[in-house]
Coordinates of C-alpha atoms and ligand atoms in Angstrom, one line a residue:
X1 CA 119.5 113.9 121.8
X2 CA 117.8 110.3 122.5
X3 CA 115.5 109.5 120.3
X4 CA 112.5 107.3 120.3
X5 CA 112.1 105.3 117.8
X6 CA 109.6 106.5 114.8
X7 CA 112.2 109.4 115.2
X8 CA 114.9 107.4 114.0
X9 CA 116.8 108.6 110.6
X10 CA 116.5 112.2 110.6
X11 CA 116.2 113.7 107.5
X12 CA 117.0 117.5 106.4
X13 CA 114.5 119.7 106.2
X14 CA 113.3 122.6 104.1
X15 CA 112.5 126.3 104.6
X16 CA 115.6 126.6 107.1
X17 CA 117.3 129.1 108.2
X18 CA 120.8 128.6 109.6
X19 CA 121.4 131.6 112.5
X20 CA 124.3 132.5 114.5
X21 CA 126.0 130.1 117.2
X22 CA 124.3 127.2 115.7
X23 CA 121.5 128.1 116.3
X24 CA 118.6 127.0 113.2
X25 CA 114.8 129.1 112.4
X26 CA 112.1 127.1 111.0
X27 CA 110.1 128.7 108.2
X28 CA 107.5 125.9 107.5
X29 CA 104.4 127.4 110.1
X30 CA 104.2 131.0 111.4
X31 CA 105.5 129.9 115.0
X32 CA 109.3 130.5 112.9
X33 CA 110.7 128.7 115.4
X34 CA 114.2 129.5 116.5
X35 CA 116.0 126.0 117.9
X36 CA 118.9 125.4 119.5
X37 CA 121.3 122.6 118.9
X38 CA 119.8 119.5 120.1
X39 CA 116.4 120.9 120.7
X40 CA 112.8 121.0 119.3
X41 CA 110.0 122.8 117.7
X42 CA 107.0 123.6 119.2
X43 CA 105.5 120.9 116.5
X44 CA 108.5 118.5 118.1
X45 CA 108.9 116.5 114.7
X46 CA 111.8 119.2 113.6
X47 CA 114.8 119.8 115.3
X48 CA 118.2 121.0 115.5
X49 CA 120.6 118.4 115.0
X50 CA 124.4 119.6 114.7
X51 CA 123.2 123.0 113.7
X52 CA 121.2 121.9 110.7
X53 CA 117.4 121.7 110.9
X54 CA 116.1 118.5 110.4
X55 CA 112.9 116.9 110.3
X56 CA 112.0 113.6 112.4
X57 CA 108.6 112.2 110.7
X58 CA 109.5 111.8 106.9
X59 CA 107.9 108.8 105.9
X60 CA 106.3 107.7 109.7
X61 CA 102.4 107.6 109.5
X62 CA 99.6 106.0 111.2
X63 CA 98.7 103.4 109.1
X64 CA 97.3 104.4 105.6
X65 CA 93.3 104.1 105.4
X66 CA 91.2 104.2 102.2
X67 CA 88.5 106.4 103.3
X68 CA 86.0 108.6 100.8
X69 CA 86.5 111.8 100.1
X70 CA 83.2 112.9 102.5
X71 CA 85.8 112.0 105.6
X72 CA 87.8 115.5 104.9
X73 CA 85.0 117.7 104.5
X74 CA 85.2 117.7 100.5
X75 CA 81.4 117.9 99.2
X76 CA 82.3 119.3 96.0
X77 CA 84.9 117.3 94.3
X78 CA 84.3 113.5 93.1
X79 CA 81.3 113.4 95.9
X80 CA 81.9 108.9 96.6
X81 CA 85.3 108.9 96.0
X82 CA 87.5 106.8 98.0
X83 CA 90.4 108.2 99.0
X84 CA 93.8 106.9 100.8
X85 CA 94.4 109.2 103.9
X86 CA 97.9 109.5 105.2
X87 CA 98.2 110.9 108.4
X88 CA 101.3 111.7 110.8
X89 CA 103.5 112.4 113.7
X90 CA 103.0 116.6 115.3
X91 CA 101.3 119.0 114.8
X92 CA 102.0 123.2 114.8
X93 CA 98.9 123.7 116.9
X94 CA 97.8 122.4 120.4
X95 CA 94.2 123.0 120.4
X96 CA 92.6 122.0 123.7
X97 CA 90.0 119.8 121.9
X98 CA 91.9 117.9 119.4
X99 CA 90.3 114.9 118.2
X100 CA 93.4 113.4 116.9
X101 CA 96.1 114.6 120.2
X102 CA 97.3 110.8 120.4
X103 CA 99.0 111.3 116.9
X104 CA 99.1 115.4 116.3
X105 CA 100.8 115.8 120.1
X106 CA 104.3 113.9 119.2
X107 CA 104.6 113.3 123.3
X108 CA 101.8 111.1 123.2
X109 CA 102.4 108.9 120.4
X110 CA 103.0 105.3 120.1
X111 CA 105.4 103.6 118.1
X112 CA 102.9 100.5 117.8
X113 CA 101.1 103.2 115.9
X114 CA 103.7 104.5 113.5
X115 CA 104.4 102.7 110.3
X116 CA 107.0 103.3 107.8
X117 CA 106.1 104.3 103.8
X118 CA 108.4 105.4 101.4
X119 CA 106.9 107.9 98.6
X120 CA 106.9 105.3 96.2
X121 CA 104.8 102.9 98.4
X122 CA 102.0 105.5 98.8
X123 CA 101.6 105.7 95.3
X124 CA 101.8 102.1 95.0
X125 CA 99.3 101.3 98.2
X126 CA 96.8 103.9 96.0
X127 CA 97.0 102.4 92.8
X128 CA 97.0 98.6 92.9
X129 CA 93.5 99.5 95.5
X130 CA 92.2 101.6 92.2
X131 CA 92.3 105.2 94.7
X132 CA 92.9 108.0 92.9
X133 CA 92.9 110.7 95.2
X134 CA 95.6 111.0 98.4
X135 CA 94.3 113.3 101.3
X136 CA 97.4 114.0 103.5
X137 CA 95.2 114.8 106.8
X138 CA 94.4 113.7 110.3
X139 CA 97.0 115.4 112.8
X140 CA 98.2 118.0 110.4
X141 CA 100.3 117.5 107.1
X142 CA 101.5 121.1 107.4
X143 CA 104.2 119.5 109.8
X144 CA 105.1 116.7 107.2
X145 CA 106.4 118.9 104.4
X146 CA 109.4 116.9 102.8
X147 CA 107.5 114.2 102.6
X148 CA 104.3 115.2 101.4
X149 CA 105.1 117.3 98.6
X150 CA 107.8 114.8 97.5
X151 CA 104.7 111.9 97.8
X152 CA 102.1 114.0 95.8
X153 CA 104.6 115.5 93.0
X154 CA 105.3 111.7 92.2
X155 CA 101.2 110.6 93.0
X156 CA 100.4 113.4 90.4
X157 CA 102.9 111.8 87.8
X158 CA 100.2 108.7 88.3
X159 CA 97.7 110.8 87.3
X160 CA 96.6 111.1 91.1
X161 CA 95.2 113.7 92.9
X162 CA 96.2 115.4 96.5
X163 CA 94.0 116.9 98.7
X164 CA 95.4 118.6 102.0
X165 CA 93.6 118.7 104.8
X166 CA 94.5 121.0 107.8
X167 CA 94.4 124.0 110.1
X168 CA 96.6 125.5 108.0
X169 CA 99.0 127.5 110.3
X170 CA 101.2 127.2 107.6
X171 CA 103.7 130.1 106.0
X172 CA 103.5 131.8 103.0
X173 CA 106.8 130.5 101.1
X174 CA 105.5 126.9 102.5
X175 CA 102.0 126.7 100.5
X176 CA 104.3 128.2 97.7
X177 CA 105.8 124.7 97.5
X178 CA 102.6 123.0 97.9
X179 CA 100.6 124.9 95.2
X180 CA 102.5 123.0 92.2
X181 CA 101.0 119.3 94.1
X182 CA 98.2 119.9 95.9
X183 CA 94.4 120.0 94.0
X184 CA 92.1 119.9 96.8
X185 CA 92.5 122.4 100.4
X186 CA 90.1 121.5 103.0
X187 CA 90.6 124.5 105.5
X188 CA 89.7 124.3 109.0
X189 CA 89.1 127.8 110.4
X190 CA 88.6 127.6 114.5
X191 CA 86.7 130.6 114.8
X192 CA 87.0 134.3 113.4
X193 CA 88.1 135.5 117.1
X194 CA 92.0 135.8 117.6
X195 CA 91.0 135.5 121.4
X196 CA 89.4 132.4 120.6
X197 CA 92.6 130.9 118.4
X198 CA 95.3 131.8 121.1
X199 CA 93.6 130.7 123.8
X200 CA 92.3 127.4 122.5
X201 CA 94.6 126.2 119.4
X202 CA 98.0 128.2 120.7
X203 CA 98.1 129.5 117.3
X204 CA 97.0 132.8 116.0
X205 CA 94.2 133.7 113.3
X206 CA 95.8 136.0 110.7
X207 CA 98.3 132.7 108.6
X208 CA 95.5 131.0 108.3
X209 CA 93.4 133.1 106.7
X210 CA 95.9 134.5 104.8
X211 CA 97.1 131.3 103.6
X212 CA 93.5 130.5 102.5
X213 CA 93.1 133.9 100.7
X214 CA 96.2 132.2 98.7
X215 CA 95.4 129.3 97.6
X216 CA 92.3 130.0 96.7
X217 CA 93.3 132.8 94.4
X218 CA 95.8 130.2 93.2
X219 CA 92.8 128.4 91.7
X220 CA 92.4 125.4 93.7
X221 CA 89.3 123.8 95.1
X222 CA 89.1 125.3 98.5
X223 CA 86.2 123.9 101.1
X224 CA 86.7 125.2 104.7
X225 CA 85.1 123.9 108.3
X226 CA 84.8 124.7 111.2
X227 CA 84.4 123.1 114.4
X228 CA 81.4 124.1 116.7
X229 CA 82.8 123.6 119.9
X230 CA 79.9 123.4 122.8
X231 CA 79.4 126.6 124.4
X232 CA 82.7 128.3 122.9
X233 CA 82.3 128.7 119.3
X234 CA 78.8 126.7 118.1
X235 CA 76.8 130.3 118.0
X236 CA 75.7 132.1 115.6
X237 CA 78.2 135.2 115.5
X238 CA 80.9 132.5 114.7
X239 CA 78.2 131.6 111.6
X240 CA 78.2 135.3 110.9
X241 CA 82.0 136.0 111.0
X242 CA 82.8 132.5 108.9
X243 CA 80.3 133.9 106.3
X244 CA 81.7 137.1 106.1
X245 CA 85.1 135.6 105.3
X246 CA 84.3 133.6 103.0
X247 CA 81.8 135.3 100.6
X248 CA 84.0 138.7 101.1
X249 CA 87.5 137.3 100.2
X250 CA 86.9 133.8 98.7
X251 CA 83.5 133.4 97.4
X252 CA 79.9 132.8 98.3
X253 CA 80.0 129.9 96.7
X254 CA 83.1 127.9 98.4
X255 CA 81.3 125.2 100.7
X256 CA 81.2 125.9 104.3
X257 CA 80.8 123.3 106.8
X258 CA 79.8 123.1 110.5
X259 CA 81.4 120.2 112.3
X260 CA 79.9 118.7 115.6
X261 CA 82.6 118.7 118.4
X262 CA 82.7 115.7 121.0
X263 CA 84.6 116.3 123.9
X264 CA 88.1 115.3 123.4
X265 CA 91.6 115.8 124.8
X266 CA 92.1 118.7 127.4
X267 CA 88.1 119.5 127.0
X268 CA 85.9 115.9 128.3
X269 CA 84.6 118.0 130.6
X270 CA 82.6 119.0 128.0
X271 CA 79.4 117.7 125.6
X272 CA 78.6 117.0 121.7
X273 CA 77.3 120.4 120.1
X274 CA 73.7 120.5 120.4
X275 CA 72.0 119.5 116.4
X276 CA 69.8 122.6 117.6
X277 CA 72.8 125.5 117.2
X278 CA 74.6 123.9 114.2
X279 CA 71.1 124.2 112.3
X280 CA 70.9 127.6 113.7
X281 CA 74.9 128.4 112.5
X282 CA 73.6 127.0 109.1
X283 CA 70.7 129.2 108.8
X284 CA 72.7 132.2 109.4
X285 CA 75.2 131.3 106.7
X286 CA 72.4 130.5 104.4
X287 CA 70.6 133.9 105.1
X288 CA 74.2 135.6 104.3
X289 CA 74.3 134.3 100.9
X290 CA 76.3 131.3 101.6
X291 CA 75.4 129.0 98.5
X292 CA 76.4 125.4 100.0
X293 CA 76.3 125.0 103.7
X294 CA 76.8 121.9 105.0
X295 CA 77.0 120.0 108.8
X296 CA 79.3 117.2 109.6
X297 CA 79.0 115.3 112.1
X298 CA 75.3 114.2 111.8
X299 CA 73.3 111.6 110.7
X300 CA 69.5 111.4 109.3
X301 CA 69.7 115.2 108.6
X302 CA 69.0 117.1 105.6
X303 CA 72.4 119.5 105.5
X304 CA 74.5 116.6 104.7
X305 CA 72.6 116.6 101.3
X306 CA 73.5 119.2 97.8
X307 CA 70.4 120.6 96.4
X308 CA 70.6 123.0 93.3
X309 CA 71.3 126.7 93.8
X310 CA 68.5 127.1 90.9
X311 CA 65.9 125.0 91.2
X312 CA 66.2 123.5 94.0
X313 CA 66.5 119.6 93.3
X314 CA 68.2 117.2 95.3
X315 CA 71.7 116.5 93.6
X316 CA 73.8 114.8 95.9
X317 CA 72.2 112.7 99.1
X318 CA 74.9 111.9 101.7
X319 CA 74.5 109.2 104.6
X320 CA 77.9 109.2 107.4
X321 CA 81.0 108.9 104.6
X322 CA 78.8 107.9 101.6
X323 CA 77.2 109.6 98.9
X324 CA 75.7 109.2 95.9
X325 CA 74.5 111.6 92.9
X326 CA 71.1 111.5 91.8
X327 CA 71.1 115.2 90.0
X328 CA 73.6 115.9 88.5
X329 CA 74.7 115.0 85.0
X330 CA 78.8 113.4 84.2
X331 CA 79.2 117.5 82.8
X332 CA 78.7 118.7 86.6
X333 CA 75.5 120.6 85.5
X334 CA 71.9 119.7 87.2
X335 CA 69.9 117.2 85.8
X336 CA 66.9 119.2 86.1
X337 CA 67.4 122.7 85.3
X338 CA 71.5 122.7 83.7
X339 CA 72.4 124.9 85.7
X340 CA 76.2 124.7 86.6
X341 CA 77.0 123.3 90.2
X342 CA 80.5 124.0 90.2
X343 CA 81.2 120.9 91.0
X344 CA 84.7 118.4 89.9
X345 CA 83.9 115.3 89.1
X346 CA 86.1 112.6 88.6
X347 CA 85.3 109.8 85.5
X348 CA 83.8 106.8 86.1
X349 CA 86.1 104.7 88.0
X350 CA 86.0 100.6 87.5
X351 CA 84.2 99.1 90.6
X352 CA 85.3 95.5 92.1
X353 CA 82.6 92.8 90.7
X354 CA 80.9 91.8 93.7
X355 CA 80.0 88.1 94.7
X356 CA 77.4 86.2 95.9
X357 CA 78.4 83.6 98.3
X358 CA 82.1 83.1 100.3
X359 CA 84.3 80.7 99.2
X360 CA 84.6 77.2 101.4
X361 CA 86.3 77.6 104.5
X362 CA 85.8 81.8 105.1
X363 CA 85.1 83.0 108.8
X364 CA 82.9 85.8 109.0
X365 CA 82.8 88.4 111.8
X366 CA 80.4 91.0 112.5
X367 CA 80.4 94.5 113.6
X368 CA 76.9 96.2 114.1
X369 CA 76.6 100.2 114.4
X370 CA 76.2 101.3 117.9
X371 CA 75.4 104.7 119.7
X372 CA 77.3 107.2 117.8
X373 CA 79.6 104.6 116.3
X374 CA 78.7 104.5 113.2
X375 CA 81.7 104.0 111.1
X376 CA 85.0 101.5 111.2
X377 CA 88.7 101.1 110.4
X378 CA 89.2 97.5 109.5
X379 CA 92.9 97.1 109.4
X380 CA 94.0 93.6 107.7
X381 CA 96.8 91.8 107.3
X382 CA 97.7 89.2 105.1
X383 CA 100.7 86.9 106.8
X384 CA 101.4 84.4 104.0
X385 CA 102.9 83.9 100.9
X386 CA 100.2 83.7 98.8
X387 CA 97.6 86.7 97.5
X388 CA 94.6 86.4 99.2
X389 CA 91.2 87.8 98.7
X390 CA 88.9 89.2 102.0
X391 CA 84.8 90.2 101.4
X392 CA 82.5 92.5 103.3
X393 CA 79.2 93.7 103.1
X394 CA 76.8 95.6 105.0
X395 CA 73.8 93.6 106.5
X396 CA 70.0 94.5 108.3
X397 CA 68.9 97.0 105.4
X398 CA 66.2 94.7 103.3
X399 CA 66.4 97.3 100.6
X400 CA 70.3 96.9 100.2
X401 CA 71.8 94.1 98.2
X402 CA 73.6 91.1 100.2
X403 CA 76.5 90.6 98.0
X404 CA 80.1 90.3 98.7
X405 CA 82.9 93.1 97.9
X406 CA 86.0 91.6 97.3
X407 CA 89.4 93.7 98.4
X408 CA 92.7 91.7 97.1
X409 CA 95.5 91.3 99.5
X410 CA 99.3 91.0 97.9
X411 CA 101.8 88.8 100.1
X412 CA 102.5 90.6 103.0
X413 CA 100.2 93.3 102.6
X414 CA 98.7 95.0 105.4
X415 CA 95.7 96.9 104.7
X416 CA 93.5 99.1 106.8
X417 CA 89.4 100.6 105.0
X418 CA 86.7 102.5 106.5
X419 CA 83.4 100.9 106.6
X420 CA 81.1 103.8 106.9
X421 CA 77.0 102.8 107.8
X422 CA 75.5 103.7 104.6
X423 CA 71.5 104.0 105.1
X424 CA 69.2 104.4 108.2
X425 CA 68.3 100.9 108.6
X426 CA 71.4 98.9 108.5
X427 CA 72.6 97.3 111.0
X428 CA 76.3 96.4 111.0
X429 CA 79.4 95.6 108.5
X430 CA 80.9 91.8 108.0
X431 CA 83.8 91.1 107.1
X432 CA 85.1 87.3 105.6
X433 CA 88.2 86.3 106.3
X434 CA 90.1 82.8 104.7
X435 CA 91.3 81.3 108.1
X436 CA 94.9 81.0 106.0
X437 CA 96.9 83.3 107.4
X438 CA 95.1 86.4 107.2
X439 CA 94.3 88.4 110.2
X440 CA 91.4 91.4 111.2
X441 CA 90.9 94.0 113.5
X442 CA 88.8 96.5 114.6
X443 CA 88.8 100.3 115.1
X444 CA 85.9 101.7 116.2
X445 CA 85.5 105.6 114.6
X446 CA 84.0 108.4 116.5
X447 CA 83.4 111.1 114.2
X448 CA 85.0 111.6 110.6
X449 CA 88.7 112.5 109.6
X450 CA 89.9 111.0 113.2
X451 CA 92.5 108.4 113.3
X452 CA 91.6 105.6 115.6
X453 CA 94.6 104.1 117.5
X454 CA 92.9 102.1 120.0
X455 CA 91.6 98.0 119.3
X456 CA 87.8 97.4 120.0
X457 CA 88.1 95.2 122.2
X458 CA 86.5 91.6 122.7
X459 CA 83.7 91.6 124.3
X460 CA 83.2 95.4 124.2
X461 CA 81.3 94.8 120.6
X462 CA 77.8 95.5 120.4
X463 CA 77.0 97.1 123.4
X464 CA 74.1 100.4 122.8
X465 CA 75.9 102.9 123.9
X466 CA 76.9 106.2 122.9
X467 CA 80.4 105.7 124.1
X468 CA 82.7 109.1 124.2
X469 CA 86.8 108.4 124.0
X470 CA 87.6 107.6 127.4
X471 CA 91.3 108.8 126.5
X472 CA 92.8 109.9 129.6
X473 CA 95.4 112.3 129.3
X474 CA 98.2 110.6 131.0
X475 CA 102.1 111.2 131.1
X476 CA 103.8 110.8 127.9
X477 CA 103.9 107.1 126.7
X478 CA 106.7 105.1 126.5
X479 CA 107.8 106.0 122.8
X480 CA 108.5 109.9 123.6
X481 CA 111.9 110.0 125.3
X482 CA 111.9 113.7 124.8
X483 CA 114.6 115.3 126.1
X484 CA 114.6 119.7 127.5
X485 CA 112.1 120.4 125.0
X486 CA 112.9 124.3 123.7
X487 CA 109.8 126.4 124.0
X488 CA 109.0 127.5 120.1
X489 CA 110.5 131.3 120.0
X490 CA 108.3 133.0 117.8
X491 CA 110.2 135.8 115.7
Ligands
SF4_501 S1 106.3 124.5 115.0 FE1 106.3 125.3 113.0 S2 108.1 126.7 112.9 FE2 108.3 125.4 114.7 S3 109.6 123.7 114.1 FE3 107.5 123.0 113.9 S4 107.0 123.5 111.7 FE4 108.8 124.7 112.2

C-alpha cells in the first residue's frame, strides 16, 4: 500500500471484525465493509493493513476554526456560542452535491490542507480561546471515530461540550460509543425517499433514521436539517415526510431546518433553491405542528429568528452565524409570558475587553461582504517568538460600535475564526495585524458548516458578485496515491 502523506501512521481501529483469509469487516457505518489485505473502505480513511483494520485519519483535520454554534444548525442550545469545529479526511457517503467533496471525498484532498492535532491540543486550542463547546463536523466525523470520541471524553473532563454534526450513516454499536461524549446531534436527513438517498448520497435511509430515533431517546439535544436541493428534494412532500418523522418518532418540538443548496460537486449544473419553496417547505412543517422551523442559508428573513410557542414574542433574532437573545430569561423561560422554550443555555461566558484604537505600527486589511459571500475564515499565524495580539472589527454599520476585539496569539500559534456579517448594513470585516512576524489570510465562505480550502486571492477582493465555487472536478490531486481501491462490500 503507498500512502500519501496525511495517511501516514496508521492507527488501529475500532468496531473490527477480523474474517477468514485475512480478510477484516468494518462495523463503524452501515456499508460493514469487508476489506481485503491492503485495500480500502468505501469512506477510504480505513483499511486493511496486514489483516488488521486500521484507520488512516486519526488526528489529520482541516485546520481547526472557531465558528458559533449557528454554523451546525444548532438553534436551541447556547444560541451565540462560539464553537471550535474540527473537521476531517472521508466520508461514508458520496452525495452528488456535497458542499465539502474537497475534504469528505479522501481522493480529492490536499495535504496543504491537512493539519496534525493530537487530542490534547484540541482541548488545549478550545480552552486558552475561552470555547466551550467542540462540534466534530464538516466532511463527516462519523468516519473519524478513534479520534473523536477519544478528543471529546477528555474535552468533557474540561468541562467542555461535543456536538456532532453529520449525516449520520453511522451503526448502531458506533453511536453506542458516542452516547457517553457527545451532548449535542445535529442530524442531516437527505430526504425521506430511499430512492432519493441511494441515488444521490450512495447511502440508504433506514441507519440514519434509526440512529436518530436513538440518540434521541438517549436524551440528547437532537436538531436535524435537511438540504433542499433545487428541483430534487426543495418541495413540499419532502416538508411533509420530514414532519412526519420527526413529530411521530422524536418530537414536535425538535428544531427542524431547511438548508438552501448551491450547486456544488457532481451537481453545478444546477441553481441555489429558490427563498420561494423553502418558505413554502416551512409552512408545511409549521401547519403540521412542527413547533420551531427554521431556514439556513438566508439572510434578511424572518425564519432565522425564535419566537415563543405561547405568545408569540421574539426571543432569539439571528443574522448569518450570529445571534443574540432578546426574550428569553438566563432560566431558558420567555421573558414575556414564562413559558418554557426548551432551550440549553450555557452561563455567561467572559468576553475579551475590546479596544479603541491599534497599537503603533498595526496594518489593517479589509474584507467587505460581497454577493452571497457573507462570511470569512481568517486563518492567522503567528511566526515569532513572542505572544502577539491581532484586532478585528466590523465596519459601514453607523449603529454598530467601532471598537477593536483582541484575539491573543501564543508563539507559534496558528489560528484560523469565522467572521460572520452581523447586521444588514455592514459592510465588511478588518482585521489588524503587527507587521512582526504575524501573517493573514483569507477564506472566503459560501454557505455555513463548509470548510473553505481555497485562498481569496489578490485582486479577486471586493468584486459584486454572487460568485458560485468554480471547483472543477478534476482527477485526483497529487496527495491521493490511492492504490486498487476495493469497492465497499456491503454484508
Ligand atoms: S465506509 Fe463505513 S464500513 Fe466501510 S470502512 Fe468506512 S467506516 Fe467502515
Amino acid at each position: 500500500m503507498i500512502l500519501a502523506q496525511w495517511q501516514e501512521n496508521p492507527r488501529p481501529a475500532k468496531l473490527s471484525e477480523e474474517l477468514e483469509n485475512g480478510i477484516v469487516r468494518c462495523h463503524l457505518s452501515p456499508r460493514n465493509c469487508k476489506i481485503r489485505p491492503g485495500k480500502y473502505g468505501f469512506c477510504m480513511v480505513r483499511a486493511n493493513q496486514n489483516g488488521k483494520l486500521v484507520t488512516l485519519n486519526y488526528g489529520r483535520s482541516v485546520h481547526a476554526t472557531e465558528e458559533t454554534i449557528e454554523t451546525e444548525a444548532v438553534f436551541h442550545y447556547a444560541p451565540g456560542e462560539p464553537i471550535l469545529s474540527m473537521g476531517n479526511i472521508g466520508c461514508m457517503l458520496n452525495c452528488d452535491y456535497c458542499h465539502n467533496w474537497k475534504t469528505s471525498q479522501a481522493r480529492f484532498v490536499a495535504d496543504g490542507d491537512v493539519w496534525n492535532y493530537t487530542p490534547e491540543q484540541v482541548v488545549e486550542i478550545a480552552k486558552s480561546h475561552g470555547i466551550r463547546v467542540i462540534s466534530w463536523t464538516y466532511n463527516d466525523p462519523v468516519v473519524w471515530h478513534e479520534f473523536v470520541t477519544e478528543t471529546a471524553a477528555l474535552a468533557r473532563q474540561e468541562g467542555m461540550i461535543n456536538l456532532f454534526k453529520s449525516a449520520f450513516f453511522i451503526s448502531p454499536e458506533a453511536i453506542e460509543e458516542l452516547l457517553p461524549v457527545i451532548d449535542i446531534f445535529s442530524i442531516s436527513v437527505k430526504s425521506m425517499d430511499p430512492k432519493y438517498y441511494r441515488r444521490l448520497t450512495k447511502g440508504w435511509i433506514e441507519p440514519v433514521l434509526e440512529g436518530t430515533k436513538q440518540v434521541y431517546a438517549a436524551g440528547k439535544h437532537v436538531e436535524v436539517s435537511t438540504l433542499m436541493v433545487t428541483d430534487l428534494s426543495d418541495n413540499d412532500d419532502t416538508a411533509r415526510a420530514i414532519s412526519t418523522f420527526v413529530g411521530e418518532q422524536l418530537d414536535a418540538t425538535v428544531p427542524v431546518h431547511f438548508v438552501r443548496f448551491h450547486p456544488d460537486y457532481k451537481m453545478t449544473d444546477s441553481r441555489r433553491t429558490p427563498i420561494d419553496r423553502l418558505e413554502s417547505a416551512r409552512a408545511t412543517a409549521l401547519d403540521m405542528g412542527i413547533r420551531n422551523v427554521y431556514l439556513g442559508n438566508v439572510y434578511d428573513n424572518d425564519a432565522t429568528n425564535t419566537t415563543c410557542w405561547n405568545c408569540g414574542i421574539l426571543q432569539v433574532t439571528r443574522y448569518g452565524l450570529n445571534a443574540r437573545l432578546v426574550g428569553v430569561n438566563s432560566t431558558a423561560e420567555c421573558t414575556s409570558c414564562g413559558a418554557p422554550t426548551g432551550m440549553k443555555l450555557l452561563p455567561p461566558a467572559p468576553r475579551p475587553t475590546t479596544v479603541d484604537s491599534l497599537p503603533d505600527q498595526y496594518q489593517v486589511a479589509d474584507f467587505t461582504w460581497h454577493g452571497d459571500i457573507r462570511s470569512l475564515h481568517i486563518q492567522l499565524l503567528n511566526e515569532g517568538t513572542e505572544s502577539q495580539v491581532v484586532y478585528q472589527r466590523r465596519f459601514g454599520d453607523p449603529a454598530a460600535g467601532t471598537a477593536w476585539t483582541p484575539l491573543p496569539l501564543a508563539p507559534g500559534e496558528s489560528y484560523r475564526f469565522a467572521a460572520a456579517k452581523a447586521t444588514p448594513d455592514e459592510h465588511g470585516v478588518q482585521v489588524a495585524i503587527s507587521p512582526e512576524g504575524v501573517k493573514c489570510s483569507l477564506h472566503e465562505v459560501f454557505d455555513r458548516a463548509h470548510f473553505p480550502t481555497v485562498e481569496v486571492a489578490t485582486g479577486a477582493l471586493n468584486e459584486d458578485v454572487t460568485p458560485f465555487p468554480s471547483y472543477a472536478v478534476t482527477a485526483p490531486n497529487r496527495g491521493a496515491t490511492f492504490l486498487d481501491i476495493t469497492e465497499a462490500s456491503p454484508s
